[in-house]
Amino acid sequence: MSFVGSGGYIMLPPGSEFNIAAGGGFSSSISVSIQIFNPLTGLAIGPLQTLGTLISGGTFTLTVSASGSVATGGTAGGLGSITFLANGSGDLTDATVWSGGVAPSGTFSISIPAGITITISGATLSLKMGRCDVSGTLALGSGSDTFTFTSPPTIIVRRGGILLDQTTKKVIRFPFNSIIAILSGGGFGAIGTVLQIFQGGVVRASFTVTSASGPFTCGMLADGSIQTYNSVTAIAVMSGDFTAAGTFLGGFAPSADICSGGCGIQVIGGVTLSTAGLHGVLNFEITSITVAIGATFQLGTPGATTGFKFQFSIKLSILGDMSFVGSGG
């Protein structure tokens, strides 16, 4: 199944089901969300459910109850959490600033449109915020010395968006498996802010921000290290396919949407990155792929005789292994 529009949502009434069986998939050139609505009034019910740009490599189920509540399940890469769309400025916990009038809870993602500021006050976010897509402003730690995420976030700051540090000591702490990606035109309103891996009450690694604008990526790896890049970079940390969100740190997988200004791919040691799911062509702008010592990059699709095509110029840096797994081309 593919979504070929340039915008908008997939709108479903209560009582609907959306199922993708093993071997099936969903794809789109833009990030797509499902909006539940009342067919009698046309009004939205609850927050958005993000499908993203790709669901593949497993099963996916979305069920809408008669009251409009949503339950999701499955094993597919790309499976998202409930996404709350901000429609006004205010605190994260203020229900009035969110579409549908419900404040984020459980495991969730948020989307902040241009012109809107969402503030996370205090010293700690104990809620499980997964993905945070920022075209407006995300302000952290107002009134506190430092700010700590207790669950690993994936923060994406788009053109015109700003990640703002409001702590007094300019320290933001993250657990393992967190990632911040500042896209071209996005900003980090916090030169001099220290980003730390903070696990079990111990600081594992630190990085000081020296630039106020993107592109920039900072990944907090499970080995306790911080990896930074002056580019938008997806970091393959689990063996898997190029198209599966679970292959990449924080589920931050490359896509036409994210990589419209170019992306890099970093494959860390011990990981095998497959391109089988691309079906012989990489048709969005990946500018570089770096394969670390002990890592493997598999090019092509097993059994295919059509070879593999890069649609954009690319730099391949192979410190580990690269193999061609197609049958020809």
Coordinates of C-alpha atoms in Angstrom, one line a residue:
M1 CA 0.0 0.0 0.0
S2 CA 1.4 3.5 -0.8
F3 CA 0.2 7.0 -0.1
V4 CA 0.9 9.2 -3.1
G5 CA -0.5 12.6 -1.9
S6 CA 1.6 15.6 -1.0
G7 CA -0.1 16.2 2.4
G8 CA -3.0 15.5 4.6
Y9 CA -4.0 12.5 6.8
I10 CA -5.7 9.2 6.3
M11 CA -9.0 9.7 8.1
L12 CA -10.8 6.8 9.7
P13 CA -14.1 6.6 11.6
P14 CA -14.6 4.6 14.8
G15 CA -14.9 0.8 14.3
S16 CA -12.2 0.8 11.6
E17 CA -9.2 -1.6 11.3
F18 CA -6.0 -1.2 9.4
N19 CA -3.9 -4.4 9.1
I20 CA -0.7 -5.2 7.3
A21 CA 0.2 -8.9 7.1
A22 CA 3.7 -10.4 7.1
G23 CA 5.1 -9.7 3.7
G24 CA 2.9 -6.6 3.1
G25 CA 4.0 -3.1 3.6
F26 CA 3.2 0.6 3.6
S27 CA 5.2 3.4 2.0
S28 CA 5.1 7.1 1.3
S29 CA 7.4 9.9 0.3
I30 CA 6.1 12.0 3.2
S31 CA 5.4 11.2 6.8
V32 CA 1.7 10.1 7.0
S33 CA -0.6 10.0 10.0
I34 CA -4.0 8.6 10.7
Q35 CA -6.7 10.9 12.1
I36 CA -9.8 9.3 13.8
F37 CA -12.9 11.5 13.2
N38 CA -16.6 11.6 14.0
P39 CA -18.4 11.0 10.7
L40 CA -21.5 12.9 11.9
T41 CA -19.7 16.1 13.0
G42 CA -16.5 15.8 11.0
L43 CA -14.5 16.6 14.1
A44 CA -11.3 14.9 15.1
I45 CA -11.3 12.3 17.9
G46 CA -8.1 12.2 19.9
P47 CA -4.5 12.6 18.7
L48 CA -2.9 11.5 15.5
Q49 CA -1.4 8.1 14.9
T50 CA 1.8 8.3 12.9
L51 CA 2.5 5.7 10.3
G52 CA 5.6 7.5 9.1
T53 CA 7.1 6.9 5.7
L54 CA 7.5 3.1 5.8
I55 CA 6.1 0.0 7.6
S56 CA 7.9 -3.2 6.5
G57 CA 9.5 -6.3 7.8
G58 CA 6.7 -7.6 9.9
T59 CA 3.0 -7.2 10.8
F60 CA 1.1 -4.1 11.8
T61 CA -2.4 -3.7 13.3
L62 CA -4.3 -0.5 14.1
T63 CA -7.8 -1.0 15.6
V64 CA -10.2 1.9 16.3
S65 CA -12.9 1.1 19.0
A66 CA -16.5 2.3 18.8
S67 CA -15.5 5.2 21.0
G68 CA -12.6 6.3 18.8
S69 CA -9.7 5.0 21.0
V70 CA -6.8 3.5 19.1
A71 CA -4.8 0.4 19.8
T72 CA -1.7 -0.6 17.8
G73 CA 0.5 -3.7 17.6
G74 CA 2.7 -5.7 15.4
T75 CA 6.4 -6.4 14.7
A76 CA 7.1 -4.2 11.7
G77 CA 10.0 -1.8 11.5
G78 CA 8.6 1.7 11.3
L79 CA 5.8 1.1 13.8
G80 CA 5.2 4.4 15.5
S81 CA 3.6 5.5 18.8
I82 CA 0.6 7.8 19.2
T83 CA 1.6 11.2 17.9
F84 CA 0.2 14.4 19.5
L85 CA -0.1 17.4 17.3
A86 CA 0.3 20.8 19.0
N87 CA -2.1 23.5 17.9
G88 CA -1.0 26.2 20.4
S89 CA 1.9 27.2 22.5
G90 CA 2.2 26.0 26.1
D91 CA 3.5 23.3 28.4
L92 CA 3.7 19.7 27.3
T93 CA 1.2 18.6 30.0
D94 CA -1.4 21.3 29.1
A95 CA -4.3 19.5 27.3
T96 CA -5.5 22.7 25.7
V97 CA -2.5 23.0 23.4
W98 CA -3.0 19.7 21.7
S99 CA -5.3 18.7 18.8
G100 CA -8.1 16.7 20.3
G101 CA -7.8 18.3 23.7
V102 CA -5.8 15.4 25.2
A103 CA -2.3 15.8 26.8
P104 CA 0.4 13.3 25.9
S105 CA 0.5 10.1 28.0
G106 CA 1.8 6.6 27.8
T107 CA 4.3 6.0 25.0
F108 CA 3.9 8.9 22.6
S109 CA 5.4 11.1 20.0
I110 CA 4.8 14.8 19.4
S111 CA 4.8 17.1 16.4
I112 CA 5.3 20.9 16.8
P113 CA 4.3 23.0 13.8
A114 CA 6.0 26.3 12.8
G115 CA 5.1 29.2 15.1
I116 CA 4.3 27.1 18.1
T117 CA 6.5 26.6 21.2
I118 CA 6.1 23.6 23.5
T119 CA 7.8 23.9 26.9
I120 CA 8.9 21.0 29.0
S121 CA 9.4 22.6 32.4
G122 CA 11.3 21.2 35.4
A123 CA 14.4 19.1 35.7
T124 CA 13.1 15.8 34.4
L125 CA 10.8 14.3 31.7
S126 CA 9.6 11.0 33.1
L127 CA 7.0 10.4 30.4
K128 CA 8.0 8.1 27.5
M129 CA 8.4 10.5 24.6
G130 CA 9.7 8.7 21.6
R131 CA 9.9 10.9 18.5
C132 CA 9.7 14.7 18.7
D133 CA 9.3 16.4 15.3
V134 CA 10.0 20.1 15.6
S135 CA 9.2 22.8 13.1
G136 CA 8.4 25.3 15.8
T137 CA 10.3 25.5 19.1
L138 CA 10.9 22.8 21.8
A139 CA 12.1 24.5 25.1
L140 CA 13.6 22.3 27.8
G141 CA 14.3 22.8 31.5
S142 CA 12.8 26.1 32.3
G143 CA 13.6 27.0 35.9
S144 CA 16.0 24.1 36.5
D145 CA 19.8 23.7 36.7
T146 CA 19.8 20.7 34.3
F147 CA 17.3 18.7 32.3
T148 CA 17.1 14.9 32.0
F149 CA 15.2 12.6 29.7
T150 CA 14.5 9.3 31.5
S151 CA 13.5 7.6 28.2
P152 CA 15.5 7.9 25.0
P153 CA 14.0 10.5 22.6
T154 CA 14.4 10.9 18.9
I155 CA 14.4 14.7 18.3
I156 CA 14.2 15.9 14.8
V157 CA 14.5 19.7 14.2
R158 CA 13.3 20.8 10.8
R159 CA 13.9 23.9 8.8
G160 CA 12.8 26.9 10.9
G161 CA 12.6 24.8 14.0
I162 CA 14.6 25.4 17.2
L163 CA 15.7 23.2 20.1
L164 CA 16.0 25.6 23.0
D165 CA 17.9 25.0 26.3
Q166 CA 16.5 27.0 29.1
T167 CA 18.5 25.4 32.0
T168 CA 20.7 27.6 34.1
K169 CA 23.7 25.3 33.9
K170 CA 23.3 24.5 30.2
V171 CA 23.2 20.7 30.7
I172 CA 20.8 18.3 29.0
R173 CA 21.1 14.6 29.9
F174 CA 20.0 11.6 27.8
P175 CA 19.9 7.8 28.3
F176 CA 21.5 5.4 25.9
N177 CA 19.9 5.1 22.4
S178 CA 18.8 8.8 22.1
I179 CA 19.4 10.8 19.0
I180 CA 19.1 14.5 18.0
A181 CA 19.1 15.4 14.3
I182 CA 19.1 19.1 13.3
L183 CA 18.2 19.3 9.6
S184 CA 19.4 22.0 7.3
G185 CA 17.7 25.3 8.4
G186 CA 17.0 23.9 11.8
G187 CA 18.6 25.5 14.9
F188 CA 20.0 24.7 18.3
G189 CA 19.4 27.7 20.5
A190 CA 22.1 26.6 22.9
I191 CA 25.7 27.2 21.9
G192 CA 27.8 26.0 24.8
T193 CA 25.1 23.5 26.1
V194 CA 26.6 20.2 27.2
L195 CA 24.8 17.0 26.0
Q196 CA 25.5 14.1 28.3
I197 CA 24.8 10.4 28.4
F198 CA 23.4 9.9 31.9
Q199 CA 22.6 6.3 32.9
G200 CA 22.1 4.9 36.4
G201 CA 23.0 8.2 38.0
V202 CA 26.4 8.3 36.2
V203 CA 27.6 10.6 33.4
R204 CA 29.0 8.3 30.7
A205 CA 30.1 10.8 28.0
S206 CA 29.7 14.5 27.2
F207 CA 29.6 16.7 24.1
T208 CA 29.5 20.5 24.0
V209 CA 27.4 22.1 21.3
T210 CA 29.5 24.6 19.2
S211 CA 27.1 25.5 16.4
A212 CA 23.7 27.0 16.4
S213 CA 22.5 25.6 13.1
G214 CA 22.1 22.4 11.2
P215 CA 22.8 20.1 9.7
F216 CA 24.0 18.2 12.8
T217 CA 23.4 14.8 14.4
C218 CA 24.3 13.6 17.9
G219 CA 23.7 9.9 18.7
M220 CA 24.0 8.4 22.2
L221 CA 25.1 4.8 21.6
A222 CA 24.5 1.8 23.9
D223 CA 28.2 1.4 24.5
G224 CA 28.2 4.7 26.3
S225 CA 29.8 6.8 23.5
I226 CA 28.5 9.9 21.8
Q227 CA 28.8 10.1 18.0
T228 CA 28.4 13.5 16.4
Y229 CA 28.3 14.5 12.7
N230 CA 28.0 17.8 10.9
S231 CA 25.4 16.3 8.7
V232 CA 22.0 14.6 9.0
T233 CA 23.2 11.0 9.7
A234 CA 21.3 7.8 10.3
I235 CA 23.3 5.4 12.5
A236 CA 22.7 1.6 11.8
V237 CA 23.1 0.0 15.2
M238 CA 21.2 -3.3 14.6
S239 CA 21.6 -5.7 11.7
G240 CA 18.7 -5.3 9.3
D241 CA 17.3 -3.7 6.2
F242 CA 17.9 -0.2 5.0
T243 CA 14.1 0.3 5.0
A244 CA 13.4 -0.8 8.6
A245 CA 13.3 1.8 11.4
G246 CA 14.5 -0.8 13.9
T247 CA 17.8 -1.0 12.1
F248 CA 18.7 2.6 13.1
L249 CA 19.4 4.4 16.4
G250 CA 16.2 5.8 17.7
G251 CA 14.3 4.5 14.7
F252 CA 15.8 7.5 12.8
A253 CA 15.8 5.8 9.4
P254 CA 16.7 7.5 6.1
S255 CA 13.8 8.6 3.9
A256 CA 13.0 10.9 1.1
D257 CA 11.4 13.3 3.6
I258 CA 14.3 13.4 6.1
C259 CA 17.0 13.3 3.3
S260 CA 15.7 16.0 1.1
G261 CA 18.8 18.0 1.8
G262 CA 21.1 14.9 1.9
C263 CA 21.9 12.3 4.5
G264 CA 24.8 10.2 5.6
I265 CA 24.7 6.6 6.8
Q266 CA 27.0 5.3 9.5
V267 CA 27.2 1.5 10.0
I268 CA 28.8 0.7 13.4
G269 CA 31.0 -2.4 14.0
G270 CA 29.2 -5.7 14.3
V271 CA 26.2 -4.6 12.2
T272 CA 25.2 -5.8 8.8
L273 CA 23.1 -3.3 6.7
S274 CA 21.1 -4.9 3.9
T275 CA 19.7 -3.0 0.9
A276 CA 17.3 -5.8 -0.2
G277 CA 14.2 -3.8 0.7
L278 CA 15.3 -1.0 -1.7
H279 CA 14.7 -3.4 -4.6
G280 CA 17.7 -2.4 -6.6
V281 CA 17.5 1.4 -6.4
L282 CA 18.3 4.1 -3.9
N283 CA 16.2 7.0 -5.1
F284 CA 16.6 9.6 -2.4
E285 CA 19.7 11.7 -1.5
I286 CA 22.2 9.7 0.5
T287 CA 25.5 11.5 0.1
S288 CA 27.7 9.1 2.0
I289 CA 27.8 5.6 3.5
T290 CA 30.5 4.8 6.0
V291 CA 31.0 1.2 7.0
A292 CA 33.1 0.8 10.2
I293 CA 35.6 -1.9 11.0
G294 CA 33.7 -5.1 11.7
A295 CA 30.6 -3.9 9.9
T296 CA 29.1 -5.2 6.6
F297 CA 27.2 -3.4 3.8
Q298 CA 25.2 -5.7 1.6
L299 CA 24.4 -4.2 -1.8
G300 CA 21.6 -5.5 -3.9
T301 CA 18.7 -8.0 -3.5
P302 CA 19.3 -11.8 -3.4
G303 CA 18.1 -13.4 -6.6
A304 CA 17.7 -10.1 -8.5
T305 CA 19.5 -9.7 -11.8
T306 CA 19.1 -5.9 -12.2
G307 CA 22.1 -4.7 -10.2
F308 CA 21.8 -1.7 -8.0
K309 CA 21.4 2.0 -8.9
F310 CA 22.4 5.1 -6.9
Q311 CA 20.2 8.0 -8.2
F312 CA 22.4 10.6 -6.5
S313 CA 26.2 11.0 -6.3
I314 CA 27.6 9.2 -3.2
K315 CA 30.8 8.7 -1.2
L316 CA 31.3 5.1 -0.1
S317 CA 33.9 4.6 2.7
I318 CA 34.4 1.0 3.5
L319 CA 36.5 0.2 6.5
G320 CA 34.7 -3.1 7.1
D321 CA 33.2 -5.3 4.4
M322 CA 31.0 -4.7 1.4
S323 CA 29.3 -7.5 -0.5
F324 CA 27.1 -7.6 -3.6
V325 CA 24.3 -10.2 -3.0
G326 CA 22.4 -9.9 -6.3
S327 CA 22.5 -12.5 -9.0
G328 CA 23.5 -10.2 -11.8
G329 CA 23.5 -6.6 -13.1

